[in-house]
Amino acid sequence: MTPTLLTDRLILRPPQLGDSKPIARYLNDMDVAGNLARVPFPYYLSDAEAWLRAQRADLAPSEVSFAIELADVGYVGHIGYQPVGDTAVIGYWLGKPHWGRGIMSEAAVAAIDWFFSASDAPAIHSGVFHFNQASLAIQRRLGFTETGRSSLLCLARNAELEHIDTKLTRGVWKARDK
Ligand SMILES: CC(C)(COP(=O)(O)OP(=O)(O)OC[C@H]1O[C@@H](n2cnc3c(N)ncnc32)[C@H](O)[C@@H]1OP(=O)(O)O)[C@@H](O)C(=O)NCCC(=O)NCCS
């Protein structure tokens, strides 16, 4: 079951059907969708509703995803895991009006802390399309390091793009300065 996590400014909670409107509004933006692998563009309310309806309650840690709520604003974005082989891959996005205030860095710390306590996985995998310096900056500060380059389909751009693959080990996470 997806827990609810609290940080100084944020609530990370299970996604719910009522999130469909802000999800559709924020994802129907190439500056957001074009940095993500599996989000179509244009992105419709029906896409958000279909995705939310497909969410289950009985999830393994590597399948859990959180709606991110900012106090006094409500839903601002999303962070979650998906299983790839026997690894967990973290992904995230934030509606553009909320960029540049450290929100994703704050959400990621909570989501990573939770994942390493809820699972015995040795690492979390992630990565960015080669042009996504903001996301790479977040990952580097969290302790992710580059493991290689790959080619990944960006659905919104309908193109295979160079992807910087990254990984955060449990050891690096535990050893980091809080
Ligand atoms: C990437 C994203 C989640 C960042 O969210 P955010 O809350 O604005 O991020 P934060 O404020 O926590 O941190 C952004 C970091 O990027 C840095 N940054 C921002 N723009 C940058 C740029 N153009 N070049 C280099 N660094 C940049 C900031 O200085 C900050 O780093 P710092 O904390 O070390 O100073 C948000 O821009 C987004 O949703 N983008 C579209 C979707 C996306 O890219 N998702 C990730 C896919 S891998």
Coordinates of N, CA, C and O and ligand atoms in Angstrom, one line a residue:
M1 N 0.8 -1.2 0.0 CA 0.0 0.0 0.0 C 0.9 1.3 0.0 O 1.9 1.3 0.7
T2 N 0.5 2.3 -0.8 CA 1.3 3.5 -0.8 C 1.1 4.3 0.5 O -0.1 4.6 0.8
P3 N 2.1 4.6 1.2 CA 2.0 5.4 2.4 C 1.9 6.8 2.1 O 2.0 7.3 1.0
T4 N 1.6 7.6 3.2 CA 1.7 9.1 3.0 C 2.9 9.6 3.7 O 3.2 9.2 4.9
L5 N 3.7 10.4 3.1 CA 5.0 10.9 3.6 C 4.9 12.4 3.8 O 4.3 13.1 2.9
L6 N 5.4 12.9 4.9 CA 5.3 14.4 5.1 C 6.8 15.0 5.1 O 7.7 14.4 5.7
T7 N 6.9 16.1 4.4 CA 8.2 16.8 4.5 C 7.9 18.2 5.0 O 6.7 18.5 5.3
D8 N 8.9 19.1 5.1 CA 8.6 20.5 5.6 C 7.4 21.1 4.8 O 6.6 21.8 5.4
R9 N 7.4 21.0 3.5 CA 6.4 21.8 2.7 C 5.5 20.9 2.0 O 4.5 21.4 1.4
L10 N 5.7 19.5 1.9 CA 5.0 18.7 1.0 C 4.3 17.5 1.7 O 4.7 17.1 2.8
I11 N 3.2 17.1 1.0 CA 2.6 15.8 1.4 C 2.8 14.9 0.1 O 2.4 15.3 -1.0
L12 N 3.4 13.7 0.3 CA 3.4 12.7 -0.7 C 2.4 11.6 -0.4 O 2.5 11.0 0.7
R13 N 1.4 11.4 -1.2 CA 0.3 10.6 -0.9 C -0.1 9.7 -2.1 O 0.3 10.0 -3.2
P14 N -0.9 8.7 -1.9 CA -1.4 7.9 -3.0 C -2.1 8.8 -4.1 O -2.9 9.7 -3.7
P15 N -1.9 8.6 -5.3 CA -2.7 9.3 -6.4 C -4.1 8.9 -6.3 O -4.5 7.8 -5.9
Q16 N -5.0 9.8 -6.6 CA -6.5 9.6 -6.6 C -7.1 10.2 -7.8 O -6.6 11.1 -8.4
L17 N -8.3 9.7 -8.1 CA -9.0 10.1 -9.4 C -9.2 11.6 -9.5 O -9.1 12.2 -10.5
G18 N -9.3 12.3 -8.3 CA -9.5 13.7 -8.3 C -8.2 14.5 -8.8 O -8.3 15.7 -9.0
D19 N -7.1 13.8 -8.9 CA -5.9 14.4 -9.4 C -5.9 14.6 -11.0 O -5.0 15.2 -11.5
S20 N -6.9 14.0 -11.6 CA -6.8 13.9 -13.1 C -6.7 15.3 -13.8 O -5.9 15.5 -14.7
K21 N -7.4 16.3 -13.2 CA -7.4 17.6 -13.9 C -6.0 18.3 -13.8 O -5.5 18.7 -14.8
P22 N -5.4 18.4 -12.6 CA -4.1 19.0 -12.6 C -3.1 18.2 -13.3 O -2.2 18.7 -14.0
I23 N -3.2 16.8 -13.3 CA -2.2 16.0 -14.0 C -2.3 16.4 -15.5 O -1.3 16.6 -16.2
A24 N -3.5 16.4 -16.1 CA -3.7 16.7 -17.5 C -3.2 18.1 -17.8 O -2.6 18.3 -18.9
R25 N -3.5 19.0 -17.0 CA -3.1 20.4 -17.2 C -1.5 20.5 -17.3 O -1.0 21.1 -18.2
Y26 N -0.9 19.9 -16.3 CA 0.6 20.1 -16.2 C 1.3 19.2 -17.2 O 2.4 19.6 -17.7
L27 N 0.8 18.0 -17.5 CA 1.5 17.1 -18.5 C 1.3 17.5 -19.9 O 2.0 17.2 -20.8
N28 N 0.2 18.3 -20.2 CA 0.0 18.8 -21.6 C 0.9 20.0 -21.9 O 0.4 21.1 -22.3
D29 N 2.1 19.8 -21.7 CA 3.1 20.9 -21.8 C 4.4 20.2 -22.2 O 5.0 19.3 -21.5
M30 N 4.9 20.5 -23.4 CA 6.1 19.9 -24.0 C 7.3 20.0 -23.1 O 8.2 19.2 -23.1
D31 N 7.3 21.1 -22.3 CA 8.5 21.3 -21.4 C 8.5 20.3 -20.3 O 9.5 20.1 -19.7
V32 N 7.3 19.7 -20.0 CA 7.3 18.6 -19.0 C 7.3 17.3 -19.8 O 8.2 16.5 -19.6
A33 N 6.3 17.1 -20.6 CA 6.2 15.7 -21.3 C 7.5 15.4 -22.1 O 7.9 14.2 -22.2
G34 N 8.1 16.4 -22.7 CA 9.3 16.2 -23.6 C 10.5 15.8 -22.8 O 11.5 15.4 -23.4
N35 N 10.5 15.8 -21.5 CA 11.6 15.3 -20.7 C 11.3 14.0 -20.1 O 12.1 13.4 -19.4
L36 N 10.1 13.4 -20.4 CA 9.7 12.1 -19.8 C 9.7 11.1 -21.0 O 9.4 11.4 -22.1
A37 N 9.8 9.8 -20.6 CA 9.9 8.8 -21.6 C 8.5 8.4 -22.1 O 8.3 8.2 -23.3
R38 N 7.6 8.2 -21.2 CA 6.4 7.5 -21.6 C 5.1 8.3 -21.6 O 4.0 7.8 -21.5
V39 N 5.2 9.6 -21.7 CA 4.1 10.5 -21.6 C 3.8 11.0 -23.0 O 4.6 11.6 -23.7
P40 N 2.5 10.7 -23.5 CA 2.2 11.2 -24.9 C 2.0 12.7 -24.9 O 1.7 13.3 -23.9
F41 N 2.0 13.2 -26.1 CA 1.7 14.7 -26.3 C 1.0 14.9 -27.6 O 1.5 14.4 -28.6
P42 N -0.1 15.6 -27.6 CA -0.8 16.2 -26.5 C -1.3 15.2 -25.5 O -1.5 14.0 -25.8
Y43 N -1.5 15.6 -24.3 CA -1.9 14.8 -23.2 C -3.3 15.2 -22.7 O -3.5 16.4 -22.4
Y44 N -4.2 14.3 -22.7 CA -5.7 14.7 -22.5 C -6.1 14.2 -21.1 O -5.5 13.4 -20.5
L45 N -7.2 14.8 -20.7 CA -7.8 14.5 -19.4 C -8.1 12.9 -19.4 O -7.9 12.3 -18.4
S46 N -8.5 12.4 -20.5 CA -8.8 10.9 -20.5 C -7.5 10.1 -20.3 O -7.6 9.0 -19.8
D47 N -6.4 10.6 -20.7 CA -5.1 9.9 -20.5 C -4.9 9.9 -19.0 O -4.5 8.8 -18.4
A48 N -5.1 11.0 -18.3 CA -4.9 11.0 -16.8 C -5.9 10.1 -16.1 O -5.5 9.3 -15.2
E49 N -7.1 10.1 -16.6 CA -8.1 9.3 -15.9 C -7.8 7.8 -16.1 O -7.9 7.0 -15.2
A50 N -7.4 7.5 -17.3 CA -7.1 6.0 -17.6 C -5.9 5.6 -16.7 O -5.9 4.5 -16.2
W51 N -4.9 6.5 -16.6 CA -3.7 6.1 -15.8 C -4.1 6.0 -14.3 O -3.7 5.0 -13.7
L52 N -4.9 6.9 -13.9 CA -5.3 6.8 -12.4 C -6.2 5.6 -12.2 O -6.0 4.9 -11.1
R53 N -7.0 5.2 -13.1 CA -7.9 4.1 -12.9 C -7.1 2.8 -12.9 O -7.5 1.8 -12.3
A54 N -5.9 2.8 -13.5 CA -5.1 1.6 -13.6 C -4.2 1.4 -12.3 O -3.6 0.4 -12.2
Q55 N -4.2 2.4 -11.5 CA -3.4 2.3 -10.2 C -4.0 1.3 -9.3 O -5.2 1.2 -9.1
R56 N -3.2 0.4 -8.7 CA -3.7 -0.6 -7.8 C -3.2 -0.2 -6.4 O -2.4 0.7 -6.2
A57 N -3.8 -0.9 -5.4 CA -3.4 -0.6 -4.0 C -2.3 -1.6 -3.5 O -1.5 -1.2 -2.7
D58 N -2.3 -2.8 -4.1 CA -1.3 -3.8 -3.6 C 0.0 -3.8 -4.3 O 0.3 -4.6 -5.1
L59 N 0.8 -2.7 -4.1 CA 2.0 -2.5 -4.9 C 3.2 -2.9 -4.1 O 3.3 -2.6 -2.9
A60 N 4.2 -3.4 -4.8 CA 5.5 -3.6 -4.3 C 6.2 -2.2 -4.2 O 5.8 -1.3 -5.0
P61 N 7.2 -2.0 -3.4 CA 7.9 -0.7 -3.3 C 8.4 -0.3 -4.7 O 8.3 0.9 -5.0
S62 N 8.8 -1.2 -5.6 CA 9.3 -0.8 -6.9 C 8.2 -0.4 -7.9 O 8.4 -0.1 -9.0
E63 N 6.9 -0.4 -7.4 CA 5.8 0.0 -8.3 C 5.0 1.2 -7.7 O 4.1 1.7 -8.3
V64 N 5.5 1.7 -6.5 CA 4.7 2.7 -5.8 C 5.0 4.1 -6.4 O 6.1 4.4 -6.8
S65 N 3.9 4.9 -6.5 CA 4.1 6.3 -6.9 C 3.3 7.2 -6.1 O 2.2 6.8 -5.5
F66 N 3.8 8.4 -5.9 CA 3.2 9.4 -5.0 C 2.8 10.6 -5.8 O 3.5 11.2 -6.6
A67 N 1.5 11.1 -5.4 CA 1.2 12.5 -5.8 C 1.9 13.4 -4.9 O 2.0 13.1 -3.7
I68 N 2.4 14.5 -5.4 CA 3.0 15.5 -4.6 C 2.1 16.7 -4.4 O 1.7 17.3 -5.3
E69 N 1.8 17.0 -3.1 CA 0.9 18.1 -2.8 C 1.7 19.2 -2.0 O 2.5 18.9 -1.1
L70 N 1.6 20.4 -2.5 CA 2.2 21.5 -1.8 C 1.2 22.2 -1.0 O 0.0 22.5 -1.4
A71 N 1.5 22.6 0.3 CA 0.6 23.2 1.2 C 0.0 24.5 0.5 O 0.7 25.2 -0.1
D72 N -1.3 24.7 0.7 CA -2.0 25.8 0.1 C -2.2 25.8 -1.4 O -2.8 26.8 -1.9
V73 N -1.6 24.9 -2.1 CA -1.7 24.8 -3.5 C -2.4 23.6 -4.0 O -3.3 23.6 -4.8
G74 N -2.1 22.4 -3.4 CA -2.6 21.2 -3.8 C -1.7 20.4 -4.7 O -0.4 20.5 -4.5
Y75 N -2.2 19.6 -5.6 CA -1.4 18.8 -6.5 C -0.4 19.6 -7.3 O -0.9 20.5 -8.1
V76 N 0.9 19.2 -7.3 CA 1.8 19.9 -8.1 C 2.6 19.0 -9.0 O 3.3 19.5 -9.9
G77 N 2.6 17.7 -8.7 CA 3.5 16.8 -9.5 C 3.5 15.4 -9.0 O 2.6 15.0 -8.1
H78 N 4.5 14.7 -9.4 CA 4.4 13.3 -9.2 C 5.9 12.7 -9.1 O 6.8 13.2 -9.7
I79 N 6.0 11.7 -8.2 CA 7.3 11.0 -8.1 C 7.0 9.5 -7.9 O 6.0 9.2 -7.1
G80 N 7.7 8.6 -8.5 CA 7.3 7.2 -8.3 C 8.3 6.3 -8.9 O 9.3 6.7 -9.6
Y81 N 8.1 5.0 -8.6 CA 9.0 3.9 -9.0 C 8.3 3.0 -10.0 O 7.1 2.8 -10.0
Q82 N 9.1 2.5 -10.9 CA 8.6 1.4 -11.8 C 9.7 0.3 -11.9 O 10.9 0.6 -11.9
P83 N 9.2 -1.0 -11.9 CA 10.2 -2.0 -12.0 C 10.7 -2.2 -13.4 O 9.9 -2.2 -14.3
V84 N 12.0 -2.4 -13.5 CA 12.6 -2.7 -14.8 C 13.5 -3.9 -14.6 O 14.5 -3.7 -13.9
G85 N 13.1 -5.1 -15.1 CA 13.9 -6.3 -14.7 C 13.7 -6.4 -13.1 O 12.6 -6.3 -12.6
D86 N 14.9 -6.6 -12.5 CA 14.8 -6.8 -11.0 C 15.3 -5.5 -10.4 O 15.7 -5.5 -9.2
T87 N 15.2 -4.3 -11.1 CA 15.6 -3.1 -10.5 C 14.4 -2.1 -10.4 O 13.4 -2.3 -11.1
A88 N 14.5 -1.1 -9.6 CA 13.5 -0.1 -9.5 C 14.1 1.2 -10.1 O 15.2 1.6 -9.8
V89 N 13.2 1.8 -10.9 CA 13.6 3.1 -11.6 C 12.7 4.2 -11.1 O 11.5 4.1 -11.1
I90 N 13.4 5.3 -10.6 CA 12.6 6.4 -10.1 C 12.4 7.4 -11.2 O 13.3 7.7 -12.0
G91 N 11.2 8.0 -11.3 CA 10.9 9.1 -12.2 C 10.1 10.1 -11.5 O 9.4 9.8 -10.5
Y92 N 10.1 11.3 -12.1 CA 9.4 12.4 -11.4 C 9.1 13.6 -12.4 O 9.8 13.7 -13.4
W93 N 8.1 14.4 -12.1 CA 7.9 15.6 -12.8 C 7.1 16.6 -11.9 O 6.4 16.1 -11.0
L94 N 7.2 17.8 -12.3 CA 6.5 18.9 -11.5 C 5.9 19.8 -12.6 O 6.5 20.1 -13.6
G95 N 4.7 20.3 -12.3 CA 4.0 21.3 -13.1 C 4.9 22.5 -13.2 O 5.5 23.0 -12.2
K96 N 5.0 23.1 -14.4 CA 6.0 24.2 -14.7 C 5.9 25.4 -13.7 O 6.9 26.0 -13.3
P97 N 4.7 25.8 -13.3 CA 4.6 26.9 -12.4 C 5.3 26.7 -11.1 O 5.6 27.7 -10.4
H98 N 5.7 25.5 -10.8 CA 6.3 25.2 -9.5 C 7.7 24.9 -9.6 O 8.3 24.4 -8.6
W99 N 8.3 25.0 -10.7 CA 9.8 24.7 -10.9 C 10.6 25.8 -10.1 O 10.2 26.9 -9.9
G100 N 11.8 25.3 -9.8 CA 12.8 26.3 -9.3 C 12.7 26.7 -7.8 O 13.3 27.7 -7.4
R101 N 12.0 25.9 -7.1 CA 11.9 26.2 -5.6 C 12.3 25.1 -4.8 O 12.0 25.0 -3.6
G102 N 13.0 24.1 -5.3 CA 13.6 23.0 -4.5 C 12.5 22.0 -4.2 O 12.8 21.1 -3.3
I103 N 11.4 22.0 -4.8 CA 10.3 21.1 -4.5 C 10.7 19.7 -4.8 O 10.5 18.7 -4.0
M104 N 11.2 19.4 -6.0 CA 11.5 18.0 -6.4 C 12.7 17.5 -5.5 O 12.6 16.3 -5.2
S105 N 13.6 18.3 -5.2 CA 14.7 17.8 -4.4 C 14.1 17.4 -3.0 O 14.5 16.3 -2.5
E106 N 13.2 18.2 -2.5 CA 12.6 17.8 -1.2 C 11.8 16.5 -1.3 O 11.8 15.7 -0.4
A107 N 11.0 16.4 -2.4 CA 10.2 15.2 -2.6 C 11.0 14.0 -2.7 O 10.7 12.9 -2.2
A108 N 12.1 14.1 -3.5 CA 13.0 13.0 -3.8 C 13.6 12.4 -2.5 O 13.7 11.2 -2.4
V109 N 14.1 13.3 -1.7 CA 14.7 12.8 -0.4 C 13.7 11.9 0.3 O 14.0 10.8 0.8
A110 N 12.4 12.4 0.4 CA 11.4 11.6 1.2 C 11.2 10.3 0.5 O 11.1 9.2 1.1
A111 N 11.0 10.3 -0.9 CA 10.7 9.1 -1.6 C 11.8 8.1 -1.6 O 11.6 6.9 -1.6
I112 N 13.0 8.6 -1.6 CA 14.2 7.7 -1.6 C 14.4 7.1 -0.2 O 14.6 5.9 0.0
D113 N 14.3 7.9 0.8 CA 14.3 7.4 2.2 C 13.3 6.3 2.4 O 13.6 5.2 3.0
W114 N 12.1 6.6 2.0 CA 11.0 5.6 2.1 C 11.4 4.3 1.4 O 11.3 3.2 1.9
F115 N 11.9 4.4 0.2 CA 12.1 3.2 -0.7 C 13.2 2.3 0.0 O 13.0 1.1 0.1
F116 N 14.3 2.9 0.5 CA 15.3 2.1 1.1 C 14.9 1.5 2.4 O 15.4 0.4 2.8
S117 N 13.9 2.1 3.1 CA 13.4 1.5 4.3 C 12.4 0.4 4.0 O 12.2 -0.5 4.8
A118 N 11.6 0.6 2.9 CA 10.6 -0.4 2.6 C 11.0 -1.6 1.8 O 10.3 -2.6 1.6
S119 N 12.2 -1.6 1.3 CA 12.7 -2.7 0.4 C 14.2 -3.0 0.9 O 14.8 -2.3 1.7
D120 N 14.7 -4.1 0.3 CA 16.1 -4.4 0.6 C 16.9 -4.2 -0.7 O 18.0 -4.8 -0.8
A121 N 16.4 -3.5 -1.6 CA 17.1 -3.3 -2.9 C 18.4 -2.6 -2.7 O 18.5 -1.7 -1.8
P122 N 19.4 -3.0 -3.4 CA 20.8 -2.4 -3.2 C 20.9 -1.0 -3.9 O 21.8 -0.3 -3.5
A123 N 20.0 -0.7 -4.8 CA 20.2 0.6 -5.5 C 18.8 1.0 -6.1 O 17.9 0.2 -6.3
I124 N 18.8 2.3 -6.5 CA 17.7 2.9 -7.3 C 18.3 3.4 -8.6 O 19.3 4.0 -8.6
H125 N 17.6 3.1 -9.7 CA 18.1 3.5 -11.0 C 17.3 4.7 -11.5 O 16.2 4.9 -11.1
S126 N 17.9 5.5 -12.3 CA 17.2 6.6 -13.0 C 18.0 7.1 -14.2 O 18.7 6.2 -14.8
G127 N 17.9 8.3 -14.5 CA 18.6 8.9 -15.6 C 17.8 10.1 -16.2 O 16.7 10.4 -15.7
V128 N 18.4 10.7 -17.2 CA 17.8 11.9 -17.8 C 18.1 11.9 -19.3 O 19.1 11.3 -19.7
F129 N 17.2 12.5 -20.1 CA 17.6 12.7 -21.5 C 18.8 13.7 -21.4 O 18.9 14.6 -20.5
H130 N 19.7 13.6 -22.4 CA 21.0 14.3 -22.4 C 20.9 15.8 -22.1 O 21.9 16.4 -21.6
F131 N 19.8 16.4 -22.5 CA 19.6 17.9 -22.4 C 19.0 18.3 -21.0 O 18.9 19.5 -20.8
N132 N 18.7 17.4 -20.2 CA 17.9 17.8 -19.0 C 18.9 18.1 -17.8 O 19.0 17.3 -16.9
Q133 N 19.5 19.3 -17.8 CA 20.5 19.6 -16.8 C 19.9 19.8 -15.4 O 20.5 19.5 -14.4
A134 N 18.6 20.3 -15.4 CA 18.0 20.5 -14.0 C 17.8 19.2 -13.3 O 18.1 19.0 -12.1
S135 N 17.3 18.2 -14.0 CA 17.1 16.9 -13.4 C 18.4 16.2 -13.1 O 18.6 15.6 -12.0
L136 N 19.4 16.4 -13.9 CA 20.7 15.8 -13.6 C 21.3 16.4 -12.4 O 21.9 15.8 -11.6
A137 N 21.1 17.8 -12.2 CA 21.6 18.4 -11.0 C 21.0 17.9 -9.8 O 21.6 17.6 -8.8
I138 N 19.7 17.6 -9.8 CA 19.0 17.0 -8.7 C 19.6 15.7 -8.4 O 19.9 15.4 -7.2
Q139 N 19.7 14.8 -9.4 CA 20.2 13.5 -9.2 C 21.7 13.5 -8.6 O 22.0 12.7 -7.7
R140 N 22.5 14.3 -9.2 CA 23.9 14.4 -8.7 C 23.9 14.8 -7.2 O 24.7 14.2 -6.4
R141 N 23.1 15.8 -6.9 CA 23.1 16.2 -5.5 C 22.6 15.1 -4.5 O 23.0 15.1 -3.4
L142 N 21.7 14.3 -5.0 CA 21.2 13.2 -4.2 C 22.2 12.1 -4.1 O 22.0 11.2 -3.2
G143 N 23.2 12.0 -5.0 CA 24.2 10.9 -4.9 C 24.1 10.0 -6.0 O 24.9 9.0 -6.1
F144 N 23.3 10.2 -7.0 CA 23.2 9.4 -8.2 C 24.5 9.6 -9.0 O 25.0 10.7 -9.1
T145 N 25.0 8.5 -9.6 CA 26.2 8.7 -10.5 C 25.9 8.0 -11.8 O 25.0 7.1 -11.9
E146 N 26.6 8.5 -12.9 CA 26.3 8.0 -14.2 C 26.9 6.6 -14.4 O 28.0 6.3 -14.0
T147 N 26.0 5.7 -15.0 CA 26.5 4.4 -15.2 C 26.7 4.1 -16.7 O 27.2 3.0 -17.1
G148 N 26.2 5.0 -17.6 CA 26.4 4.8 -19.0 C 25.4 5.6 -19.8 O 24.7 6.4 -19.2
R149 N 25.4 5.4 -21.1 CA 24.5 6.1 -22.0 C 23.7 5.0 -22.7 O 24.2 3.9 -23.0
S150 N 22.4 5.4 -23.0 CA 21.6 4.5 -23.8 C 20.7 5.3 -24.7 O 20.8 6.5 -24.7
S151 N 19.9 4.6 -25.5 CA 19.0 5.3 -26.4 C 17.6 4.9 -25.9 O 17.3 3.8 -25.7
L152 N 16.8 6.0 -25.7 CA 15.4 5.7 -25.1 C 14.4 6.5 -25.9 O 14.6 7.6 -26.2
L153 N 13.2 5.8 -26.1 CA 12.2 6.5 -26.8 C 11.5 7.5 -25.9 O 11.1 7.3 -24.8
C154 N 11.4 8.7 -26.5 CA 10.6 9.8 -25.8 C 9.3 9.9 -26.6 O 9.3 10.3 -27.8
L155 N 8.2 9.4 -26.0 CA 6.9 9.3 -26.6 C 6.5 10.7 -27.1 O 6.0 10.8 -28.2
A156 N 6.6 11.7 -26.3 CA 6.1 13.0 -26.6 C 6.8 13.6 -27.8 O 6.2 14.3 -28.6
R157 N 8.1 13.3 -28.0 CA 8.8 13.8 -29.1 C 8.9 12.8 -30.3 O 9.4 13.1 -31.3
N158 N 8.3 11.6 -30.0 CA 8.3 10.5 -31.0 C 9.7 10.3 -31.6 O 9.9 10.3 -32.8
A159 N 10.7 10.2 -30.7 CA 12.1 10.1 -31.1 C 12.9 9.3 -30.1 O 12.6 9.4 -28.9
E160 N 13.9 8.6 -30.6 CA 14.9 7.9 -29.8 C 15.9 9.0 -29.4 O 16.5 9.6 -30.3
L161 N 16.2 9.1 -28.1 CA 17.1 10.2 -27.6 C 18.2 9.6 -26.8 O 18.0 8.6 -26.1
E162 N 19.3 10.3 -26.8 CA 20.4 9.8 -25.9 C 20.0 10.0 -24.4 O 19.5 11.1 -24.1
H163 N 20.2 9.0 -23.7 CA 19.8 9.0 -22.3 C 21.0 8.8 -21.4 O 21.8 7.8 -21.6
I164 N 21.2 9.6 -20.4 CA 22.2 9.4 -19.4 C 21.7 8.5 -18.3 O 20.7 8.9 -17.6
D165 N 22.2 7.3 -18.1 CA 21.7 6.3 -17.1 C 22.4 6.6 -15.8 O 23.6 6.8 -15.8
T166 N 21.7 6.6 -14.7 CA 22.3 6.8 -13.4 C 21.8 5.8 -12.4 O 20.8 5.1 -12.6
K167 N 22.5 5.8 -11.3 CA 22.2 4.9 -10.2 C 22.6 5.5 -8.8 O 23.6 6.1 -8.7
L168 N 21.8 5.2 -7.8 CA 22.1 5.6 -6.5 C 22.1 4.4 -5.6 O 21.1 3.6 -5.5
T169 N 23.3 4.1 -5.0 CA 23.3 2.9 -4.2 C 22.9 3.1 -2.8 O 22.9 4.3 -2.3
R170 N 22.4 2.1 -2.1 CA 22.0 2.2 -0.7 C 23.1 2.7 0.1 O 22.9 3.6 1.0
G171 N 24.4 2.3 -0.1 CA 25.5 2.7 0.7 C 25.8 4.2 0.5 O 26.0 4.8 1.6
V172 N 25.7 4.7 -0.7 CA 25.9 6.1 -0.9 C 24.8 6.9 -0.2 O 25.1 7.9 0.5
W173 N 23.6 6.4 -0.3 CA 22.5 7.1 0.4 C 22.6 7.2 1.9 O 22.4 8.2 2.5
K174 N 23.0 6.0 2.5 CA 23.1 6.0 3.9 C 24.3 6.9 4.4 O 24.2 7.4 5.5
A175 N 25.3 7.0 3.6 CA 26.5 7.7 4.0 C 26.4 9.2 3.8 O 27.3 9.9 4.2
R176 N 25.4 9.7 3.1 CA 25.4 11.1 2.7 C 25.1 12.0 3.9 O 24.4 11.5 4.9
D177 N 25.6 13.2 3.9 CA 25.3 14.2 4.9 C 23.8 14.6 4.8 O 23.3 14.9 3.7
K178 N 23.1 14.6 5.9 CA 21.7 15.0 5.9 C 21.5 16.4 6.1 O 22.3 17.1 6.7
Ligands
LIG1 C1 13.3 18.5 -13.3 C2 12.3 19.0 -12.4 C3 11.6 17.9 -11.7 C4 13.0 19.9 -11.4 O1 12.1 20.3 -10.3 P1 12.4 21.5 -9.3 O2 11.6 21.4 -8.1 O3 12.4 22.7 -10.1 O4 13.9 21.1 -9.0 P2 14.7 21.7 -7.8 O5 14.4 23.1 -7.6 O6 14.6 20.8 -6.6 O7 16.2 21.5 -8.3 C5 16.6 21.9 -9.6 C6 18.1 21.9 -9.7 O8 18.4 22.0 -11.0 C7 19.2 23.2 -11.2 N1 18.9 23.7 -12.5 C8 17.7 24.3 -12.9 N2 17.8 24.6 -14.2 C9 19.0 24.2 -14.6 C10 19.7 24.3 -15.8 N3 19.0 24.8 -16.9 N4 20.9 23.8 -15.9 C11 21.6 23.3 -14.8 N5 21.0 23.2 -13.6 C12 19.7 23.7 -13.5 C13 18.9 24.0 -10.0 O9 19.9 25.0 -9.7 C14 18.7 23.0 -8.9 O10 20.0 22.5 -8.5 P3 20.6 22.9 -7.1 O11 19.5 22.5 -6.1 O12 21.8 22.0 -7.0 O13 20.8 24.3 -7.1 C15 11.3 19.9 -13.1 O14 12.0 20.9 -13.8 C16 10.4 19.1 -14.1 O15 9.4 18.6 -13.8 N6 10.8 19.1 -15.4 C17 10.1 18.4 -16.4 C18 10.0 16.9 -16.2 C19 11.4 16.3 -15.9 O16 12.4 16.7 -16.4 N7 11.4 15.2 -15.1 C20 12.6 14.5 -14.8 C21 12.9 13.5 -15.9 S1 14.5 12.8 -15.7

